[in-house]
Amino acid sequence: MFLVVFYQKTVTSYYSRISMVLTEPEIVKKAASGDRSAFRLLVETHQRFVYAVAVRVLHNVHDAEDATQETFIRLWKNLNRYRAEIKLSTWLYRIVTNICLDLLKSAHYKRNRMTEDDTKAANLFARHADEAIHLHDLTMAVEEAAAQLPPVQKIIFVLRDLQGLSPEEVSRIMETSEEKIKSNLYHARVAIGKYLKQHYQIQNTAEL
Amino acid sequence: MNCEEYEKLLMRFGQLTNREEEELRAHAAGCPACAKVLEFIELEQRWIKKVVPAEPLHAAALTRKIMQALPAQKPGFSFRFLNVFRVGFAAGTLALLFWLGSELVVEKNFHKPTSSRGPLLNSAAYIMHPLERKTKTISLTERIKQKGL
């Protein structure tokens, strides 16, 4: 017991020490040399947005967790190729979007994706049970509308409108021109607006 | 400006200057098609502001899961160089087996009676006494010597 507490204290102090002293590129460098504690710090820092993108795109908690795990495994394997001029978050966004795109395009996923909607709904918003119910409903409605989009449009919509990234950043992540990003986003926004208008009898949109 | 040009403004909706937005709204007031698109985009923009952020239910558990799934090797480690050895080893083994197999076939045929070697060798000159035939075996090493290998 004493040893466990001692280990935990040592590890915690090590994390806090390296996170306070070192910059992100330095932590990455440390992780690239095989330091798992440094890598753990990167996982803890970035896993939230990686998971957020995955769950918004895949609409499934388990698939999102798997995609997050796969993203960090790929990061670990390729850390030695990391260049400081690219932000680590951009790199992670690129990895997770590629994983999600591959998954969305796979025939198996297309066949089975609509089977776990109930668990998704229960888990995704469990943390926010104290919030007003209409927020939950609004989120679910947007999720439902986004689920109708083609894969690329869906990813661009998630990155730009839900994650709040700039068009330049999205174009860097998707490795395509800003014009294409704007065009895809435009079609996604119109489709979502249309879906919301058709499926939800919106009376007082100004109040939203 | 025509509708196509206003569409470019609609694509940048949310990043327009006040003047551009005023222009767009003025055009939409007289153009039902653009007004419809503007309505959809505005509706989407209002709804997404209220979307609850998605977060992992158990962040610590997810971190643990990721760390446990990491490969044992350091970043950048690859088994590619081992593949070269593996292919070489497999090719060598196959070649050795082939050579041994072919030698065994030759050796087996050498001990067979002359009649089984084929019609050409089945002449009277090649037919020996059975006892003599039994002793008439040449070992592999002798054959190699004969060939001068």
Short mmCIF file of C-alpha atoms in Angstrom, two decimals:
data_model
loop_
_atom_site.label_atom_id
_atom_site.label_comp_id
_atom_site.label_asym_id
_atom_site.label_seq_id
_atom_site.Cartn_x
_atom_site.Cartn_y
_atom_site.Cartn_z
CA MET A 1 0.00 0.00 0.00
CA PHE A 2 2.76 2.36 1.00
CA LEU A 3 4.63 1.51 -2.17
CA VAL A 4 1.53 2.22 -4.30
CA VAL A 5 1.01 5.63 -2.68
CA PHE A 6 4.72 6.41 -3.04
CA TYR A 7 4.62 5.38 -6.73
CA GLN A 8 1.51 7.47 -7.40
CA LYS A 9 3.03 10.52 -5.68
CA THR A 10 6.27 10.13 -7.59
CA VAL A 11 4.51 9.74 -10.93
CA THR A 12 2.16 12.66 -10.27
CA SER A 13 4.99 14.95 -9.25
CA TYR A 14 6.92 13.84 -12.34
CA TYR A 15 3.99 14.73 -14.62
CA SER A 16 3.44 18.10 -13.01
CA ARG A 17 7.17 18.82 -13.11
CA ILE A 18 7.60 18.04 -16.81
CA SER A 19 4.35 19.76 -17.78
CA MET A 20 5.40 22.94 -15.98
CA VAL A 21 9.03 22.99 -17.05
CA LEU A 22 8.89 21.71 -20.61
CA THR A 23 7.16 23.13 -23.67
CA GLU A 24 5.04 20.89 -25.87
CA PRO A 25 7.73 20.26 -28.53
CA GLU A 26 10.10 19.27 -25.72
CA ILE A 27 7.55 16.87 -24.26
CA VAL A 28 7.03 15.43 -27.74
CA LYS A 29 10.79 15.01 -28.12
CA LYS A 30 10.94 13.22 -24.79
CA ALA A 31 8.05 10.97 -25.78
CA ALA A 32 9.69 10.27 -29.16
CA SER A 33 12.72 8.94 -27.33
CA GLY A 34 10.44 6.36 -25.68
CA ASP A 35 9.42 8.19 -22.48
CA ARG A 36 5.94 6.84 -21.78
CA SER A 37 5.25 9.30 -18.98
CA ALA A 38 5.78 12.20 -21.34
CA PHE A 39 3.50 10.53 -23.87
CA ARG A 40 0.85 10.02 -21.20
CA LEU A 41 0.90 13.75 -20.62
CA LEU A 42 0.25 14.34 -24.33
CA VAL A 43 -2.65 11.88 -24.22
CA GLU A 44 -4.17 13.60 -21.20
CA THR A 45 -3.83 17.01 -22.81
CA HIS A 46 -5.22 16.16 -26.24
CA GLN A 47 -7.57 13.22 -25.86
CA ARG A 48 -10.65 15.39 -25.22
CA PHE A 49 -10.73 17.10 -28.59
CA VAL A 50 -9.70 13.91 -30.41
CA TYR A 51 -12.59 12.09 -28.76
CA ALA A 52 -14.97 15.02 -29.42
CA VAL A 53 -14.26 14.93 -33.16
CA ALA A 54 -14.56 11.13 -33.27
CA VAL A 55 -17.87 11.00 -31.41
CA ARG A 56 -19.39 13.83 -33.45
CA VAL A 57 -18.38 12.20 -36.72
CA LEU A 58 -19.05 8.56 -35.86
CA HIS A 59 -22.12 9.07 -33.63
CA ASN A 60 -21.07 6.14 -31.48
CA VAL A 61 -19.29 6.21 -28.13
CA HIS A 62 -17.46 2.87 -28.52
CA ASP A 63 -16.27 3.61 -32.04
CA ALA A 64 -15.16 7.05 -30.88
CA GLU A 65 -13.10 5.55 -28.06
CA ASP A 66 -11.53 3.06 -30.47
CA ALA A 67 -10.77 5.84 -32.95
CA THR A 68 -9.19 7.91 -30.15
CA GLN A 69 -7.05 4.96 -29.10
CA GLU A 70 -5.99 4.27 -32.69
CA THR A 71 -5.13 7.95 -33.15
CA PHE A 72 -2.71 7.92 -30.22
CA ILE A 73 -1.19 4.60 -31.24
CA ARG A 74 -0.46 6.04 -34.69
CA LEU A 75 0.94 9.15 -33.03
CA TRP A 76 3.25 7.02 -30.86
CA LYS A 77 4.50 5.02 -33.83
CA ASN A 78 5.27 8.15 -35.86
CA LEU A 79 6.43 10.52 -33.13
CA ASN A 80 10.01 10.40 -34.40
CA ARG A 81 8.78 12.08 -37.62
CA TYR A 82 7.23 15.01 -35.74
CA ARG A 83 8.32 18.45 -36.92
CA ALA A 84 7.90 21.39 -34.57
CA GLU A 85 6.62 23.71 -37.33
CA ILE A 86 3.31 21.77 -37.39
CA LYS A 87 1.15 22.05 -34.28
CA LEU A 88 0.66 18.72 -32.58
CA SER A 89 -3.08 19.39 -32.41
CA THR A 90 -3.20 19.84 -36.21
CA TRP A 91 -1.41 16.53 -36.62
CA LEU A 92 -3.80 14.80 -34.24
CA TYR A 93 -6.82 16.31 -35.97
CA ARG A 94 -5.45 14.99 -39.26
CA ILE A 95 -4.95 11.49 -37.88
CA VAL A 96 -8.38 11.27 -36.25
CA THR A 97 -10.19 12.65 -39.32
CA ASN A 98 -8.41 10.12 -41.55
CA ILE A 99 -9.37 7.28 -39.21
CA CYS A 100 -12.99 8.46 -39.09
CA LEU A 101 -13.14 8.90 -42.88
CA ASP A 102 -11.78 5.40 -43.46
CA LEU A 103 -14.30 4.02 -41.01
CA LEU A 104 -17.23 5.93 -42.51
CA LYS A 105 -16.32 4.75 -45.99
CA SER A 106 -15.97 1.11 -44.99
CA ALA A 107 -18.87 -1.07 -46.07
CA HIS A 108 -19.05 -2.80 -42.69
CA TYR A 109 -19.50 0.50 -40.87
CA LYS A 110 -22.17 1.70 -43.29
CA ARG A 111 -24.11 -1.50 -42.60
CA ASN A 112 -23.93 -1.33 -38.82
CA ARG A 113 -23.72 2.36 -37.95
CA MET A 114 -27.40 2.87 -37.20
CA THR A 115 -27.70 0.04 -34.67
CA GLU A 116 -26.34 1.70 -31.54
CA ASP A 117 -28.12 5.02 -31.48
CA ASP A 118 -29.74 4.39 -28.11
CA THR A 119 -26.48 3.75 -26.21
CA LYS A 120 -24.92 6.74 -27.93
CA ALA A 121 -27.65 9.04 -26.74
CA ALA A 122 -27.48 7.74 -23.19
CA ASN A 123 -23.72 7.95 -22.81
CA LEU A 124 -22.84 11.05 -24.74
CA PHE A 125 -24.73 13.45 -22.58
CA ALA A 126 -24.73 11.67 -19.26
CA ARG A 127 -22.33 14.24 -17.86
CA HIS A 128 -24.72 17.03 -18.61
CA ALA A 129 -27.78 15.65 -16.91
CA ASP A 130 -28.07 18.78 -14.79
CA GLU A 131 -28.42 21.04 -17.81
CA ALA A 132 -31.76 22.14 -19.21
CA ILE A 133 -33.40 19.39 -21.20
CA HIS A 134 -33.85 21.54 -24.29
CA LEU A 135 -30.06 21.84 -24.70
CA HIS A 136 -29.89 18.07 -24.84
CA ASP A 137 -32.64 18.01 -27.43
CA LEU A 138 -30.99 20.71 -29.50
CA THR A 139 -27.70 18.82 -29.48
CA MET A 140 -29.41 15.60 -30.47
CA ALA A 141 -31.22 17.37 -33.30
CA VAL A 142 -27.97 18.80 -34.68
CA GLU A 143 -26.33 15.35 -34.35
CA GLU A 144 -29.22 13.81 -36.22
CA ALA A 145 -29.02 16.42 -38.97
CA ALA A 146 -25.23 16.00 -39.28
CA ALA A 147 -25.63 12.23 -39.56
CA GLN A 148 -27.31 12.75 -42.94
CA LEU A 149 -24.26 14.50 -44.42
CA PRO A 150 -21.69 12.85 -46.70
CA PRO A 151 -18.48 11.93 -44.76
CA VAL A 152 -16.25 14.79 -45.93
CA GLN A 153 -18.93 17.44 -45.38
CA LYS A 154 -19.64 16.01 -41.94
CA ILE A 155 -15.99 16.19 -40.91
CA ILE A 156 -15.63 19.75 -42.19
CA PHE A 157 -18.81 20.76 -40.37
CA VAL A 158 -17.57 19.19 -37.12
CA LEU A 159 -14.13 20.81 -37.34
CA ARG A 160 -15.33 24.25 -38.37
CA ASP A 161 -18.69 24.72 -36.64
CA LEU A 162 -18.53 22.41 -33.62
CA GLN A 163 -14.80 22.51 -32.81
CA GLY A 164 -14.56 26.17 -33.84
CA LEU A 165 -11.41 25.84 -35.95
CA SER A 166 -10.55 28.50 -38.53
CA PRO A 167 -11.00 27.75 -42.27
CA GLU A 168 -7.18 27.88 -42.69
CA GLU A 169 -6.70 25.30 -39.95
CA VAL A 170 -9.41 23.04 -41.39
CA SER A 171 -7.81 23.26 -44.83
CA ARG A 172 -4.43 22.31 -43.31
CA ILE A 173 -6.00 19.34 -41.52
CA MET A 174 -7.94 18.14 -44.55
CA GLU A 175 -5.02 18.94 -46.87
CA THR A 176 -7.25 20.67 -49.36
CA SER A 177 -7.88 24.24 -50.54
CA GLU A 178 -9.80 26.75 -48.46
CA GLU A 179 -12.23 27.19 -51.35
CA LYS A 180 -13.20 23.52 -51.15
CA ILE A 181 -13.59 23.80 -47.39
CA LYS A 182 -15.89 26.81 -47.75
CA SER A 183 -17.92 25.14 -50.45
CA ASN A 184 -18.36 21.91 -48.46
CA LEU A 185 -19.20 23.82 -45.32
CA TYR A 186 -21.76 25.90 -47.18
CA HIS A 187 -23.55 22.78 -48.43
CA ALA A 188 -23.35 21.17 -44.98
CA ARG A 189 -24.81 24.24 -43.28
CA VAL A 190 -27.66 24.52 -45.76
CA ALA A 191 -28.43 20.78 -45.44
CA ILE A 192 -28.43 20.95 -41.64
CA GLY A 193 -30.59 24.09 -41.58
CA LYS A 194 -33.00 22.50 -44.02
CA TYR A 195 -33.17 19.29 -41.97
CA LEU A 196 -33.79 21.19 -38.75
CA LYS A 197 -36.48 23.29 -40.39
CA GLN A 198 -38.22 20.22 -41.85
CA HIS A 199 -38.00 17.91 -38.83
CA TYR A 200 -38.50 20.33 -35.97
CA GLN A 201 -41.41 22.68 -36.06
CA ILE A 202 -39.42 25.71 -35.07
CA GLN A 203 -41.68 28.45 -33.87
CA ASN A 204 -39.39 30.88 -32.12
CA THR A 205 -35.98 30.47 -33.69
CA ALA A 206 -34.87 33.83 -32.34
CA GLU A 207 -35.12 32.42 -28.82
CA LEU A 208 -32.66 29.62 -29.49
CA MET B 1 -24.35 41.37 -58.21
CA ASN B 2 -26.17 38.20 -59.19
CA CYS B 3 -27.16 35.18 -57.08
CA GLU B 4 -23.89 33.32 -57.82
CA GLU B 5 -21.91 36.17 -56.34
CA TYR B 6 -24.17 36.29 -53.30
CA GLU B 7 -23.60 32.59 -52.89
CA LYS B 8 -19.91 33.38 -52.34
CA LEU B 9 -20.94 35.70 -49.54
CA LEU B 10 -23.17 32.98 -48.10
CA MET B 11 -20.18 30.63 -48.10
CA ARG B 12 -18.35 33.08 -45.86
CA PHE B 13 -21.33 33.64 -43.59
CA GLY B 14 -20.11 34.37 -40.09
CA GLN B 15 -16.99 36.11 -41.37
CA LEU B 16 -18.66 38.86 -43.38
CA THR B 17 -18.11 42.54 -42.80
CA ASN B 18 -21.15 44.60 -41.75
CA ARG B 19 -21.38 46.07 -45.21
CA GLU B 20 -21.27 42.68 -46.90
CA GLU B 21 -23.94 41.34 -44.57
CA GLU B 22 -26.18 44.32 -45.24
CA GLU B 23 -25.75 43.81 -48.98
CA LEU B 24 -26.60 40.14 -48.63
CA ARG B 25 -29.73 40.83 -46.62
CA ALA B 26 -30.85 43.50 -49.06
CA HIS B 27 -30.47 41.02 -51.92
CA ALA B 28 -32.24 38.24 -49.99
CA ALA B 29 -35.19 40.57 -49.35
CA GLY B 30 -35.91 40.55 -53.06
CA CYS B 31 -34.70 37.02 -53.94
CA PRO B 32 -36.72 34.11 -52.49
CA ALA B 33 -34.06 31.48 -53.39
CA CYS B 34 -31.23 33.29 -51.60
CA ALA B 35 -33.59 34.19 -48.73
CA LYS B 36 -34.32 30.49 -48.20
CA VAL B 37 -30.61 29.58 -48.13
CA LEU B 38 -29.88 32.46 -45.77
CA GLU B 39 -32.68 31.27 -43.48
CA PHE B 40 -31.23 27.72 -43.36
CA ILE B 41 -27.71 28.97 -42.63
CA GLU B 42 -28.88 31.34 -39.92
CA LEU B 43 -30.93 28.58 -38.33
CA GLU B 44 -27.92 26.21 -38.33
CA GLN B 45 -25.70 28.93 -36.87
CA ARG B 46 -28.11 29.58 -34.03
CA TRP B 47 -28.50 25.90 -33.18
CA ILE B 48 -24.82 25.00 -33.16
CA LYS B 49 -24.12 27.68 -30.56
CA LYS B 50 -26.23 25.67 -28.12
CA VAL B 51 -24.65 22.29 -28.82
CA VAL B 52 -23.33 20.64 -25.66
CA PRO B 53 -19.59 19.85 -25.96
CA ALA B 54 -18.81 16.15 -26.29
CA GLU B 55 -16.36 14.75 -23.77
CA PRO B 56 -15.27 11.23 -22.86
CA LEU B 57 -17.33 9.84 -20.01
CA HIS B 58 -14.30 8.49 -18.18
CA ALA B 59 -11.27 10.43 -19.35
CA ALA B 60 -8.88 8.69 -16.93
CA ALA B 61 -10.08 5.25 -18.02
CA LEU B 62 -9.65 6.22 -21.66
CA THR B 63 -6.09 7.40 -20.97
CA ARG B 64 -5.33 4.09 -19.24
CA LYS B 65 -6.81 2.15 -22.16
CA ILE B 66 -4.68 4.10 -24.65
CA MET B 67 -1.49 3.66 -22.62
CA GLN B 68 -2.08 -0.08 -22.28
CA ALA B 69 -2.63 -0.45 -26.02
CA LEU B 70 0.67 1.24 -26.95
CA PRO B 71 3.18 -1.02 -28.68
CA ALA B 72 6.15 -2.10 -26.56
CA GLN B 73 8.59 -0.72 -29.12
CA LYS B 74 9.84 2.84 -29.07
CA PRO B 75 8.40 5.35 -31.59
CA GLY B 76 9.79 4.85 -35.09
CA PHE B 77 10.70 1.21 -34.46
CA SER B 78 9.96 -0.96 -37.47
CA PHE B 79 10.14 -4.66 -38.18
CA ARG B 80 11.03 -3.98 -41.82
CA PHE B 81 14.70 -4.86 -41.43
CA LEU B 82 13.62 -8.18 -39.90
CA ASN B 83 11.49 -8.86 -42.95
CA VAL B 84 14.58 -8.87 -45.16
CA PHE B 85 16.12 -11.56 -42.97
CA ARG B 86 12.86 -13.45 -42.84
CA VAL B 87 12.46 -13.55 -46.63
CA GLY B 88 16.12 -14.54 -47.06
CA PHE B 89 15.79 -17.31 -44.49
CA ALA B 90 12.62 -18.66 -46.11
CA ALA B 91 14.18 -18.61 -49.59
CA GLY B 92 17.32 -20.39 -48.29
CA THR B 93 15.27 -23.06 -46.53
CA LEU B 94 13.20 -23.68 -49.65
CA ALA B 95 16.33 -23.97 -51.81
CA LEU B 96 17.90 -26.44 -49.34
CA LEU B 97 14.74 -28.55 -49.23
CA PHE B 98 14.53 -28.59 -53.01
CA TRP B 99 18.15 -29.68 -53.34
CA LEU B 100 17.80 -32.42 -50.73
CA GLY B 101 14.56 -33.61 -52.33
CA SER B 102 16.08 -33.81 -55.77
CA GLU B 103 19.10 -35.72 -54.40
CA LEU B 104 16.84 -38.20 -52.66
CA VAL B 105 14.90 -38.82 -55.88
CA VAL B 106 18.13 -39.45 -57.80
CA GLU B 107 19.41 -41.77 -55.06
CA LYS B 108 16.12 -43.71 -54.99
CA ASN B 109 16.14 -44.22 -58.77
CA PHE B 110 19.72 -45.45 -58.62
CA HIS B 111 18.73 -48.42 -56.47
CA LYS B 112 15.83 -49.43 -58.69
CA PRO B 113 16.12 -52.38 -61.09
CA THR B 114 17.11 -51.41 -64.58
CA SER B 115 13.72 -52.30 -66.00
CA SER B 116 12.08 -49.48 -64.06
CA ARG B 117 14.39 -46.86 -65.51
CA GLY B 118 12.60 -46.92 -68.84
CA PRO B 119 12.44 -48.87 -72.08
CA LEU B 120 15.73 -47.59 -73.47
CA LEU B 121 17.81 -49.04 -70.63
CA ASN B 122 15.83 -52.29 -70.61
CA SER B 123 18.10 -53.96 -73.16
CA ALA B 124 20.00 -57.24 -72.64
CA ALA B 125 23.30 -55.40 -72.12
CA TYR B 126 21.97 -53.66 -69.06
CA ILE B 127 20.27 -56.66 -67.46
CA MET B 128 22.41 -57.97 -64.64
CA HIS B 129 22.07 -60.74 -62.15
CA PRO B 130 19.78 -59.71 -59.25
CA LEU B 131 22.55 -60.22 -56.71
CA GLU B 132 25.00 -58.26 -58.79
CA ARG B 133 22.39 -55.53 -59.21
CA LYS B 134 22.00 -55.23 -55.46
CA THR B 135 25.67 -54.59 -54.97
CA LYS B 136 25.81 -52.29 -57.95
CA THR B 137 25.05 -49.11 -56.06
CA ILE B 138 27.05 -45.98 -56.18
CA SER B 139 26.93 -43.67 -53.23
CA LEU B 140 26.26 -39.95 -53.54
CA THR B 141 29.84 -39.05 -52.70
CA GLU B 142 31.16 -41.40 -55.38
CA ARG B 143 28.82 -39.88 -57.91
CA ILE B 144 30.03 -36.42 -57.03
CA LYS B 145 33.61 -37.65 -57.47
CA GLN B 146 32.71 -39.12 -60.84
CA LYS B 147 31.17 -35.88 -61.99
CA GLY B 148 34.26 -34.10 -60.79
CA LEU B 149 32.35 -31.74 -58.58
#
